[in-house]
PDB file of N, CA, C and O in Angstrom:
ATOM      1  N   MET M   1     -30.440  28.439  28.123  1.00 48.00           N
ATOM      2  CA  MET M   1     -31.563  28.524  27.215  1.00 48.00           C
ATOM      3  C   MET M   1     -32.823  28.841  28.021  1.00 48.00           C
ATOM      4  O   MET M   1     -33.134  28.197  28.990  1.00 48.00           O
ATOM      5  N   VAL M   2     -33.519  29.843  27.598  1.00 55.00           N
ATOM      6  CA  VAL M   2     -34.718  30.313  28.288  1.00 55.00           C
ATOM      7  C   VAL M   2     -35.832  29.274  28.299  1.00 55.00           C
ATOM      8  O   VAL M   2     -36.606  29.193  29.228  1.00 55.00           O
ATOM      9  N   LEU M   3     -35.932  28.435  27.274  1.00 55.00           N
ATOM     10  CA  LEU M   3     -37.033  27.478  27.203  1.00 55.00           C
ATOM     11  C   LEU M   3     -36.929  26.361  28.228  1.00 55.00           C
ATOM     12  O   LEU M   3     -37.873  25.621  28.420  1.00 55.00           O
ATOM     13  N   GLY M   4     -35.809  26.231  28.910  1.00 59.00           N
ATOM     14  CA  GLY M   4     -35.686  25.234  29.965  1.00 59.00           C
ATOM     15  C   GLY M   4     -36.155  25.757  31.304  1.00 59.00           C
ATOM     16  O   GLY M   4     -36.297  25.006  32.261  1.00 59.00           O
ATOM     17  N   THR M   5     -36.414  27.054  31.391  1.00 62.00           N
ATOM     18  CA  THR M   5     -36.846  27.646  32.644  1.00 62.00           C
ATOM     19  C   THR M   5     -38.340  27.446  32.844  1.00 62.00           C
ATOM     20  O   THR M   5     -39.056  27.052  31.934  1.00 62.00           O
ATOM     21  N   SER M   6     -38.799  27.732  34.043  1.00 65.00           N
ATOM     22  CA  SER M   6     -40.235  27.598  34.300  1.00 65.00           C
ATOM     23  C   SER M   6     -40.965  28.831  33.793  1.00 65.00           C
ATOM     24  O   SER M   6     -40.407  29.906  33.676  1.00 65.00           O
ATOM     25  N   PHE M   7     -42.226  28.644  33.485  1.00 60.00           N
ATOM     26  CA  PHE M   7     -43.053  29.710  32.937  1.00 60.00           C
ATOM     27  C   PHE M   7     -44.434  29.561  33.550  1.00 60.00           C
ATOM     28  O   PHE M   7     -44.940  28.448  33.660  1.00 60.00           O
ATOM     29  N   HIS M   8     -45.047  30.650  33.953  1.00 58.00           N
ATOM     30  CA  HIS M   8     -46.317  30.582  34.669  1.00 58.00           C
ATOM     31  C   HIS M   8     -47.501  30.776  33.724  1.00 58.00           C
ATOM     32  O   HIS M   8     -47.544  31.719  32.954  1.00 58.00           O
ATOM     33  N   PHE M   9     -48.434  29.841  33.795  1.00 55.00           N
ATOM     34  CA  PHE M   9     -49.719  29.962  33.109  1.00 55.00           C
ATOM     35  C   PHE M   9     -50.728  30.493  34.106  1.00 55.00           C
ATOM     36  O   PHE M   9     -50.951  29.874  35.145  1.00 55.00           O
ATOM     37  N   ASP M  10     -51.345  31.608  33.806  1.00 58.00           N
ATOM     38  CA  ASP M  10     -52.358  32.150  34.713  1.00 58.00           C
ATOM     39  C   ASP M  10     -53.422  31.105  34.993  1.00 58.00           C
ATOM     40  O   ASP M  10     -53.995  30.527  34.083  1.00 58.00           O
ATOM     41  N   GLY M  11     -53.655  30.850  36.268  1.00 55.00           N
ATOM     42  CA  GLY M  11     -54.699  29.929  36.689  1.00 55.00           C
ATOM     43  C   GLY M  11     -54.376  28.466  36.506  1.00 55.00           C
ATOM     44  O   GLY M  11     -55.177  27.609  36.825  1.00 55.00           O
ATOM     45  N   GLN M  12     -53.182  28.151  35.969  1.00 57.00           N
ATOM     46  CA  GLN M  12     -52.866  26.751  35.708  1.00 57.00           C
ATOM     47  C   GLN M  12     -51.521  26.333  36.279  1.00 57.00           C
ATOM     48  O   GLN M  12     -51.065  25.235  36.030  1.00 57.00           O
ATOM     49  N   GLY M  13     -50.865  27.198  37.014  1.00 62.00           N
ATOM     50  CA  GLY M  13     -49.603  26.827  37.625  1.00 62.00           C
ATOM     51  C   GLY M  13     -48.421  27.053  36.710  1.00 62.00           C
ATOM     52  O   GLY M  13     -48.488  27.807  35.755  1.00 62.00           O
ATOM     53  N   THR M  14     -47.345  26.364  37.004  1.00 66.00           N
ATOM     54  CA  THR M  14     -46.082  26.573  36.315  1.00 66.00           C
ATOM     55  C   THR M  14     -45.704  25.341  35.500  1.00 66.00           C
ATOM     56  O   THR M  14     -45.910  24.216  35.928  1.00 66.00           O
ATOM     57  N   ALA M  15     -45.151  25.564  34.330  1.00 69.00           N
ATOM     58  CA  ALA M  15     -44.660  24.497  33.459  1.00 69.00           C
ATOM     59  C   ALA M  15     -43.328  24.960  32.888  1.00 69.00           C
ATOM     60  O   ALA M  15     -42.927  26.100  33.090  1.00 69.00           O
ATOM     61  N   THR M  16     -42.644  24.084  32.181  1.00 72.00           N
ATOM     62  CA  THR M  16     -41.444  24.560  31.501  1.00 72.00           C
ATOM     63  C   THR M  16     -41.879  25.542  30.421  1.00 72.00           C
ATOM     64  O   THR M  16     -43.015  25.475  29.915  1.00 72.00           O
ATOM     65  N   ALA M  17     -41.004  26.428  30.076  1.00 67.00           N
ATOM     66  CA  ALA M  17     -41.327  27.398  29.027  1.00 67.00           C
ATOM     67  C   ALA M  17     -41.626  26.687  27.715  1.00 67.00           C
ATOM     68  O   ALA M  17     -42.485  27.116  26.954  1.00 67.00           O
ATOM     69  N   ALA M  18     -40.935  25.580  27.451  1.00 73.00           N
ATOM     70  CA  ALA M  18     -41.186  24.840  26.211  1.00 73.00           C
ATOM     71  C   ALA M  18     -42.600  24.277  26.198  1.00 73.00           C
ATOM     72  O   ALA M  18     -43.309  24.367  25.188  1.00 73.00           O
ATOM     73  N   ASP M  19     -43.048  23.692  27.318  1.00 77.00           N
ATOM     74  CA  ASP M  19     -44.412  23.175  27.387  1.00 77.00           C
ATOM     75  C   ASP M  19     -45.427  24.300  27.251  1.00 77.00           C
ATOM     76  O   ASP M  19     -46.450  24.160  26.578  1.00 77.00           O
ATOM     77  N   ALA M  20     -45.148  25.410  27.894  1.00 74.00           N
ATOM     78  CA  ALA M  20     -46.047  26.559  27.794  1.00 74.00           C
ATOM     79  C   ALA M  20     -46.127  27.051  26.360  1.00 74.00           C
ATOM     80  O   ALA M  20     -47.209  27.349  25.850  1.00 74.00           O
ATOM     81  N   MET M  21     -44.983  27.112  25.690  1.00 77.00           N
ATOM     82  CA  MET M  21     -44.967  27.606  24.317  1.00 77.00           C
ATOM     83  C   MET M  21     -45.783  26.727  23.391  1.00 77.00           C
ATOM     84  O   MET M  21     -46.491  27.220  22.517  1.00 77.00           O
ATOM     85  N   LYS M  22     -45.723  25.438  23.581  1.00 80.00           N
ATOM     86  CA  LYS M  22     -46.521  24.537  22.749  1.00 80.00           C
ATOM     87  C   LYS M  22     -48.007  24.867  22.884  1.00 80.00           C
ATOM     88  O   LYS M  22     -48.750  24.849  21.907  1.00 80.00           O
ATOM     89  N   ARG M  23     -48.416  25.192  24.087  1.00 82.00           N
ATOM     90  CA  ARG M  23     -49.815  25.560  24.292  1.00 82.00           C
ATOM     91  C   ARG M  23     -50.130  26.911  23.646  1.00 82.00           C
ATOM     92  O   ARG M  23     -51.151  27.097  23.015  1.00 82.00           O
ATOM     93  N   TYR M  24     -49.230  27.867  23.821  1.00 82.00           N
ATOM     94  CA  TYR M  24     -49.455  29.192  23.242  1.00 82.00           C
ATOM     95  C   TYR M  24     -49.533  29.129  21.720  1.00 82.00           C
ATOM     96  O   TYR M  24     -50.286  29.877  21.117  1.00 82.00           O
ATOM     97  N   CYS M  25     -48.759  28.270  21.112  1.00 86.00           N
ATOM     98  CA  CYS M  25     -48.799  28.154  19.648  1.00 86.00           C
ATOM     99  C   CYS M  25     -50.213  27.838  19.178  1.00 86.00           C
ATOM    100  O   CYS M  25     -50.680  28.381  18.184  1.00 86.00           O
ATOM    101  N   GLY M  26     -50.894  26.976  19.910  1.00 86.00           N
ATOM    102  CA  GLY M  26     -52.278  26.670  19.580  1.00 86.00           C
ATOM    103  C   GLY M  26     -53.190  27.859  19.795  1.00 86.00           C
ATOM    104  O   GLY M  26     -54.060  28.152  18.966  1.00 86.00           O
ATOM    105  N   LEU M  27     -52.977  28.573  20.881  1.00 86.00           N
ATOM    106  CA  LEU M  27     -53.813  29.733  21.189  1.00 86.00           C
ATOM    107  C   LEU M  27     -53.637  30.853  20.175  1.00 86.00           C
ATOM    108  O   LEU M  27     -54.596  31.524  19.805  1.00 86.00           O
ATOM    109  N   LEU M  28     -52.420  31.065  19.718  1.00 86.00           N
ATOM    110  CA  LEU M  28     -52.150  32.183  18.812  1.00 86.00           C
ATOM    111  C   LEU M  28     -52.797  31.998  17.449  1.00 86.00           C
ATOM    112  O   LEU M  28     -52.937  32.955  16.704  1.00 86.00           O
ATOM    113  N   GLY M  29     -53.216  30.802  17.132  1.00 82.00           N
ATOM    114  CA  GLY M  29     -53.914  30.571  15.874  1.00 82.00           C
ATOM    115  C   GLY M  29     -55.345  31.075  15.892  1.00 82.00           C
ATOM    116  O   GLY M  29     -55.992  31.163  14.852  1.00 82.00           O
ATOM    117  N   GLU M  30     -55.841  31.426  17.061  1.00 77.00           N
ATOM    118  CA  GLU M  30     -57.218  31.919  17.182  1.00 77.00           C
ATOM    119  C   GLU M  30     -57.265  33.382  16.773  1.00 77.00           C
ATOM    120  O   GLU M  30     -56.322  34.133  16.979  1.00 77.00           O
ATOM    121  N   GLN M  31     -58.374  33.804  16.214  1.00 76.00           N
ATOM    122  CA  GLN M  31     -58.538  35.195  15.793  1.00 76.00           C
ATOM    123  C   GLN M  31     -58.638  36.146  16.975  1.00 76.00           C
ATOM    124  O   GLN M  31     -58.097  37.229  16.948  1.00 76.00           O
ATOM    125  N   GLU M  32     -59.367  35.732  17.997  1.00 78.00           N
ATOM    126  CA  GLU M  32     -59.568  36.578  19.171  1.00 78.00           C
ATOM    127  C   GLU M  32     -59.339  35.769  20.429  1.00 78.00           C
ATOM    128  O   GLU M  32     -59.656  34.591  20.489  1.00 78.00           O
ATOM    129  N   MET M  33     -58.802  36.435  21.437  1.00 82.00           N
ATOM    130  CA  MET M  33     -58.643  35.820  22.750  1.00 82.00           C
ATOM    131  C   MET M  33     -58.991  36.869  23.786  1.00 82.00           C
ATOM    132  O   MET M  33     -58.447  37.972  23.758  1.00 82.00           O
ATOM    133  N   GLU M  34     -59.923  36.517  24.629  1.00 85.00           N
ATOM    134  CA  GLU M  34     -60.367  37.424  25.692  1.00 85.00           C
ATOM    135  C   GLU M  34     -60.785  38.776  25.113  1.00 85.00           C
ATOM    136  O   GLU M  34     -60.518  39.825  25.686  1.00 85.00           O
ATOM    137  N   GLY M  35     -61.406  38.762  23.933  1.00 86.00           N
ATOM    138  CA  GLY M  35     -61.893  39.989  23.307  1.00 86.00           C
ATOM    139  C   GLY M  35     -60.807  40.831  22.663  1.00 86.00           C
ATOM    140  O   GLY M  35     -61.036  41.998  22.366  1.00 86.00           O
ATOM    141  N   LYS M  36     -59.629  40.266  22.467  1.00 90.00           N
ATOM    142  CA  LYS M  36     -58.519  40.990  21.850  1.00 90.00           C
ATOM    143  C   LYS M  36     -58.014  40.211  20.643  1.00 90.00           C
ATOM    144  O   LYS M  36     -58.168  39.001  20.573  1.00 90.00           O
ATOM    145  N   SER M  37     -57.391  40.929  19.701  1.00 90.00           N
ATOM    146  CA  SER M  37     -56.748  40.237  18.592  1.00 90.00           C
ATOM    147  C   SER M  37     -55.574  39.436  19.157  1.00 90.00           C
ATOM    148  O   SER M  37     -55.063  39.735  20.241  1.00 90.00           O
ATOM    149  N   SER M  38     -55.138  38.407  18.442  1.00 91.00           N
ATOM    150  CA  SER M  38     -54.037  37.569  18.927  1.00 91.00           C
ATOM    151  C   SER M  38     -52.783  38.377  19.278  1.00 91.00           C
ATOM    152  O   SER M  38     -52.225  38.211  20.358  1.00 91.00           O
ATOM    153  N   PRO M  39     -52.313  39.280  18.400  1.00 92.00           N
ATOM    154  CA  PRO M  39     -51.120  40.037  18.768  1.00 92.00           C
ATOM    155  C   PRO M  39     -51.366  40.999  19.934  1.00 92.00           C
ATOM    156  O   PRO M  39     -50.491  41.219  20.763  1.00 92.00           O
ATOM    157  N   GLN M  40     -52.570  41.558  20.016  1.00 93.00           N
ATOM    158  CA  GLN M  40     -52.887  42.455  21.131  1.00 93.00           C
ATOM    159  C   GLN M  40     -52.870  41.682  22.442  1.00 93.00           C
ATOM    160  O   GLN M  40     -52.313  42.135  23.445  1.00 93.00           O
ATOM    161  N   TRP M  41     -53.460  40.502  22.451  1.00 92.00           N
ATOM    162  CA  TRP M  41     -53.458  39.653  23.644  1.00 92.00           C
ATOM    163  C   TRP M  41     -52.039  39.305  24.044  1.00 92.00           C
ATOM    164  O   TRP M  41     -51.660  39.398  25.199  1.00 92.00           O
ATOM    165  N   LEU M  42     -51.223  38.920  23.053  1.00 90.00           N
ATOM    166  CA  LEU M  42     -49.840  38.554  23.317  1.00 90.00           C
ATOM    167  C   LEU M  42     -49.075  39.740  23.895  1.00 90.00           C
ATOM    168  O   LEU M  42     -48.352  39.605  24.886  1.00 90.00           O
ATOM    169  N   ALA M  43     -49.248  40.905  23.306  1.00 93.00           N
ATOM    170  CA  ALA M  43     -48.516  42.100  23.750  1.00 93.00           C
ATOM    171  C   ALA M  43     -48.922  42.550  25.144  1.00 93.00           C
ATOM    172  O   ALA M  43     -48.078  42.907  25.954  1.00 93.00           O
ATOM    173  N   THR M  44     -50.205  42.516  25.423  1.00 92.00           N
ATOM    174  CA  THR M  44     -50.686  43.082  26.688  1.00 92.00           C
ATOM    175  C   THR M  44     -50.716  42.096  27.841  1.00 92.00           C
ATOM    176  O   THR M  44     -50.715  42.499  28.997  1.00 92.00           O
ATOM    177  N   LYS M  45     -50.718  40.816  27.539  1.00 89.00           N
ATOM    178  CA  LYS M  45     -50.832  39.833  28.609  1.00 89.00           C
ATOM    179  C   LYS M  45     -49.572  38.999  28.812  1.00 89.00           C
ATOM    180  O   LYS M  45     -49.245  38.643  29.937  1.00 89.00           O
ATOM    181  N   GLU M  46     -48.875  38.663  27.764  1.00 85.00           N
ATOM    182  CA  GLU M  46     -47.767  37.723  27.882  1.00 85.00           C
ATOM    183  C   GLU M  46     -46.385  38.334  27.712  1.00 85.00           C
ATOM    184  O   GLU M  46     -45.462  37.964  28.425  1.00 85.00           O
ATOM    185  N   LEU M  47     -46.215  39.237  26.775  1.00 88.00           N
ATOM    186  CA  LEU M  47     -44.884  39.810  26.560  1.00 88.00           C
ATOM    187  C   LEU M  47     -44.434  40.681  27.729  1.00 88.00           C
ATOM    188  O   LEU M  47     -43.242  40.911  27.896  1.00 88.00           O
ATOM    189  N   VAL M  48     -45.371  41.144  28.528  1.00 89.00           N
ATOM    190  CA  VAL M  48     -45.027  42.002  29.665  1.00 89.00           C
ATOM    191  C   VAL M  48     -44.475  41.215  30.853  1.00 89.00           C
ATOM    192  O   VAL M  48     -43.928  41.800  31.784  1.00 89.00           O
ATOM    193  N   LYS M  49     -44.598  39.902  30.837  1.00 81.00           N
ATOM    194  CA  LYS M  49     -44.074  39.072  31.922  1.00 81.00           C
ATOM    195  C   LYS M  49     -42.548  39.064  31.891  1.00 81.00           C
ATOM    196  O   LYS M  49     -41.944  39.274  30.836  1.00 81.00           O
ATOM    197  N   ASP M  50     -41.931  38.797  33.033  1.00 78.00           N
ATOM    198  CA  ASP M  50     -40.475  38.682  33.081  1.00 78.00           C
ATOM    199  C   ASP M  50     -40.005  37.703  32.017  1.00 78.00           C
ATOM    200  O   ASP M  50     -40.524  36.598  31.930  1.00 78.00           O
ATOM    201  N   ASP M  51     -39.057  38.096  31.220  1.00 77.00           N
ATOM    202  CA  ASP M  51     -38.490  37.273  30.145  1.00 77.00           C
ATOM    203  C   ASP M  51     -39.523  36.868  29.101  1.00 77.00           C
ATOM    204  O   ASP M  51     -39.246  36.034  28.244  1.00 77.00           O
ATOM    205  N   GLY M  52     -40.707  37.442  29.137  1.00 81.00           N
ATOM    206  CA  GLY M  52     -41.761  37.052  28.200  1.00 81.00           C
ATOM    207  C   GLY M  52     -41.373  37.205  26.746  1.00 81.00           C
ATOM    208  O   GLY M  52     -41.563  36.303  25.944  1.00 81.00           O
ATOM    209  N   GLU M  53     -40.792  38.356  26.406  1.00 86.00           N
ATOM    210  CA  GLU M  53     -40.431  38.583  25.010  1.00 86.00           C
ATOM    211  C   GLU M  53     -39.348  37.600  24.573  1.00 86.00           C
ATOM    212  O   GLU M  53     -39.415  37.026  23.488  1.00 86.00           O
ATOM    213  N   MET M  54     -38.370  37.353  25.432  1.00 83.00           N
ATOM    214  CA  MET M  54     -37.295  36.430  25.098  1.00 83.00           C
ATOM    215  C   MET M  54     -37.836  35.009  24.918  1.00 83.00           C
ATOM    216  O   MET M  54     -37.459  34.295  23.989  1.00 83.00           O
ATOM    217  N   VAL M  55     -38.744  34.597  25.805  1.00 78.00           N
ATOM    218  CA  VAL M  55     -39.339  33.259  25.714  1.00 78.00           C
ATOM    219  C   VAL M  55     -40.100  33.110  24.403  1.00 78.00           C
ATOM    220  O   VAL M  55     -39.957  32.119  23.697  1.00 78.00           O
ATOM    221  N   PHE M  56     -40.892  34.113  24.058  1.00 83.00           N
ATOM    222  CA  PHE M  56     -41.686  34.010  22.839  1.00 83.00           C
ATOM    223  C   PHE M  56     -40.828  34.084  21.582  1.00 83.00           C
ATOM    224  O   PHE M  56     -41.104  33.385  20.608  1.00 83.00           O
ATOM    225  N   GLU M  57     -39.804  34.922  21.578  1.00 87.00           N
ATOM    226  CA  GLU M  57     -38.936  34.988  20.398  1.00 87.00           C
ATOM    227  C   GLU M  57     -38.280  33.634  20.145  1.00 87.00           C
ATOM    228  O   GLU M  57     -38.241  33.150  19.018  1.00 87.00           O
ATOM    229  N   GLU M  58     -37.780  33.018  21.187  1.00 83.00           N
ATOM    230  CA  GLU M  58     -37.133  31.720  21.048  1.00 83.00           C
ATOM    231  C   GLU M  58     -38.164  30.621  20.775  1.00 83.00           C
ATOM    232  O   GLU M  58     -37.970  29.763  19.924  1.00 83.00           O
ATOM    233  N   GLY M  59     -39.258  30.657  21.496  1.00 82.00           N
ATOM    234  CA  GLY M  59     -40.271  29.611  21.395  1.00 82.00           C
ATOM    235  C   GLY M  59     -41.002  29.593  20.076  1.00 82.00           C
ATOM    236  O   GLY M  59     -41.220  28.529  19.485  1.00 82.00           O
ATOM    237  N   ILE M  60     -41.390  30.749  19.594  1.00 86.00           N
ATOM    238  CA  ILE M  60     -42.125  30.798  18.327  1.00 86.00           C
ATOM    239  C   ILE M  60     -41.238  30.333  17.184  1.00 86.00           C
ATOM    240  O   ILE M  60     -41.685  29.597  16.305  1.00 86.00           O
ATOM    241  N   SER M  61     -39.976  30.719  17.200  1.00 86.00           N
ATOM    242  CA  SER M  61     -39.092  30.284  16.118  1.00 86.00           C
ATOM    243  C   SER M  61     -38.914  28.769  16.118  1.00 86.00           C
ATOM    244  O   SER M  61     -38.735  28.167  15.073  1.00 86.00           O
ATOM    245  N   ARG M  62     -39.013  28.132  17.284  1.00 85.00           N
ATOM    246  CA  ARG M  62     -38.833  26.682  17.367  1.00 85.00           C
ATOM    247  C   ARG M  62     -40.120  25.890  17.176  1.00 85.00           C
ATOM    248  O   ARG M  62     -40.121  24.846  16.554  1.00 85.00           O
ATOM    249  N   PHE M  63     -41.202  26.358  17.792  1.00 86.00           N
ATOM    250  CA  PHE M  63     -42.419  25.547  17.844  1.00 86.00           C
ATOM    251  C   PHE M  63     -43.512  25.967  16.876  1.00 86.00           C
ATOM    252  O   PHE M  63     -44.332  25.141  16.495  1.00 86.00           O
ATOM    253  N   CYS M  64     -43.579  27.220  16.535  1.00 88.00           N
ATOM    254  CA  CYS M  64     -44.645  27.656  15.617  1.00 88.00           C
ATOM    255  C   CYS M  64     -44.184  28.866  14.806  1.00 88.00           C
ATOM    256  O   CYS M  64     -44.678  29.967  14.997  1.00 88.00           O
ATOM    257  N   PRO M  65     -43.231  28.648  13.895  1.00 91.00           N
ATOM    258  CA  PRO M  65     -42.741  29.770  13.093  1.00 91.00           C
ATOM    259  C   PRO M  65     -43.839  30.454  12.286  1.00 91.00           C
ATOM    260  O   PRO M  65     -43.687  31.613  11.902  1.00 91.00           O
ATOM    261  N   ASN M  66     -44.947  29.761  12.069  1.00 92.00           N
ATOM    262  CA  ASN M  66     -46.069  30.375  11.358  1.00 92.00           C
ATOM    263  C   ASN M  66     -46.687  31.520  12.164  1.00 92.00           C
ATOM    264  O   ASN M  66     -47.432  32.329  11.615  1.00 92.00           O
ATOM    265  N   CYS M  67     -46.371  31.622  13.447  1.00 91.00           N
ATOM    266  CA  CYS M  67     -46.880  32.708  14.290  1.00 91.00           C
ATOM    267  C   CYS M  67     -45.894  33.869  14.385  1.00 91.00           C
ATOM    268  O   CYS M  67     -46.096  34.796  15.167  1.00 91.00           O
ATOM    269  N   ALA M  68     -44.827  33.846  13.599  1.00 92.00           N
ATOM    270  CA  ALA M  68     -43.805  34.896  13.654  1.00 92.00           C
ATOM    271  C   ALA M  68     -44.392  36.281  13.366  1.00 92.00           C
ATOM    272  O   ALA M  68     -43.996  37.269  13.987  1.00 92.00           O
ATOM    273  N   LYS M  69     -45.348  36.357  12.454  1.00 93.00           N
ATOM    274  CA  LYS M  69     -45.961  37.654  12.134  1.00 93.00           C
ATOM    275  C   LYS M  69     -46.752  38.188  13.328  1.00 93.00           C
ATOM    276  O   LYS M  69     -46.772  39.387  13.575  1.00 93.00           O
ATOM    277  N   ILE M  70     -47.401  37.295  14.047  1.00 92.00           N
ATOM    278  CA  ILE M  70     -48.152  37.706  15.244  1.00 92.00           C
ATOM    279  C   ILE M  70     -47.188  38.265  16.285  1.00 92.00           C
ATOM    280  O   ILE M  70     -47.431  39.320  16.866  1.00 92.00           O
ATOM    281  N   LEU M  71     -46.075  37.573  16.511  1.00 91.00           N
ATOM    282  CA  LEU M  71     -45.078  38.040  17.472  1.00 91.00           C
ATOM    283  C   LEU M  71     -44.509  39.389  17.045  1.00 91.00           C
ATOM    284  O   LEU M  71     -44.422  40.315  17.851  1.00 91.00           O
ATOM    285  N   LYS M  72     -44.141  39.511  15.770  1.00 93.00           N
ATOM    286  CA  LYS M  72     -43.574  40.772  15.290  1.00 93.00           C
ATOM    287  C   LYS M  72     -44.556  41.918  15.478  1.00 93.00           C
ATOM    288  O   LYS M  72     -44.192  42.992  15.951  1.00 93.00           O
ATOM    289  N   SER M  73     -45.794  41.690  15.138  1.00 93.00           N
ATOM    290  CA  SER M  73     -46.829  42.709  15.300  1.00 93.00           C
ATOM    291  C   SER M  73     -47.002  43.084  16.768  1.00 93.00           C
ATOM    292  O   SER M  73     -47.136  44.258  17.114  1.00 93.00           O
ATOM    293  N   ALA M  74     -46.964  42.080  17.655  1.00 92.00           N
ATOM    294  CA  ALA M  74     -47.121  42.332  19.093  1.00 92.00           C
ATOM    295  C   ALA M  74     -45.953  43.137  19.637  1.00 92.00           C
ATOM    296  O   ALA M  74     -46.146  44.092  20.400  1.00 92.00           O
ATOM    297  N   VAL M  75     -44.744  42.781  19.246  1.00 93.00           N
ATOM    298  CA  VAL M  75     -43.547  43.476  19.733  1.00 93.00           C
ATOM    299  C   VAL M  75     -43.508  44.908  19.210  1.00 93.00           C
ATOM    300  O   VAL M  75     -43.181  45.843  19.939  1.00 93.00           O
ATOM    301  N   GLU M  76     -43.849  45.093  17.947  1.00 94.00           N
ATOM    302  CA  GLU M  76     -43.794  46.424  17.332  1.00 94.00           C
ATOM    303  C   GLU M  76     -45.004  47.288  17.674  1.00 94.00           C
ATOM    304  O   GLU M  76     -44.980  48.491  17.456  1.00 94.00           O
ATOM    305  N   GLY M  77     -46.054  46.679  18.183  1.00 92.00           N
ATOM    306  CA  GLY M  77     -47.269  47.436  18.500  1.00 92.00           C
ATOM    307  C   GLY M  77     -48.101  47.770  17.280  1.00 92.00           C
ATOM    308  O   GLY M  77     -48.930  48.672  17.317  1.00 92.00           O
ATOM    309  N   THR M  78     -47.921  47.022  16.207  1.00 94.00           N
ATOM    310  CA  THR M  78     -48.638  47.288  14.957  1.00 94.00           C
ATOM    311  C   THR M  78     -49.767  46.275  14.764  1.00 94.00           C
ATOM    312  O   THR M  78     -49.858  45.625  13.732  1.00 94.00           O
ATOM    313  N   TYR M  79     -50.608  46.149  15.743  1.00 88.00           N
ATOM    314  CA  TYR M  79     -51.697  45.174  15.698  1.00 88.00           C
ATOM    315  C   TYR M  79     -53.044  45.875  15.861  1.00 88.00           C
ATOM    316  O   TYR M  79     -53.113  46.980  16.409  1.00 88.00           O
ATOM    317  N   PRO M  80     -54.099  45.258  15.362  1.00 80.00           N
ATOM    318  CA  PRO M  80     -55.431  45.831  15.564  1.00 80.00           C
ATOM    319  C   PRO M  80     -55.819  45.760  17.032  1.00 80.00           C
ATOM    320  O   PRO M  80     -55.622  44.729  17.672  1.00 80.00           O
ATOM    321  N   ARG M  81     -56.295  46.845  17.544  1.00 83.00           N
ATOM    322  CA  ARG M  81     -56.713  46.887  18.947  1.00 83.00           C
ATOM    323  C   ARG M  81     -58.225  46.771  19.027  1.00 83.00           C
ATOM    324  O   ARG M  81     -58.945  47.618  18.513  1.00 83.00           O
ATOM    325  N   LEU M  82     -58.673  45.673  19.611  1.00 75.00           N
ATOM    326  CA  LEU M  82     -60.112  45.450  19.786  1.00 75.00           C
ATOM    327  C   LEU M  82     -60.486  45.910  21.184  1.00 75.00           C
ATOM    328  O   LEU M  82     -59.794  45.615  22.143  1.00 75.00           O
ATOM    329  N   ILE M  83     -61.561  46.660  21.277  1.00 73.00           N
ATOM    330  CA  ILE M  83     -62.025  47.117  22.597  1.00 73.00           C
ATOM    331  C   ILE M  83     -63.497  46.849  22.747  1.00 73.00           C
ATOM    332  O   ILE M  83     -64.212  46.652  21.804  1.00 73.00           O
TER     333      ILE M  83
END
């Protein structure tokens, strides 16, 4: 299971993927992050990491299914791009 592996938080070290996902669930509820829409931020910053897409697919379904639309939009590239 991917959620038992370690996952790196930029600037905050490494945690289990499950612990990281719990934090991301809170972040994904925000409208903007670092000047980007939530799905844009997810697509450009997190899904590109090794196993990132697999971690988020598994993690979102378990910890924050309400963010499934954000994940789908990020994976498909159908999100608003803020610049």
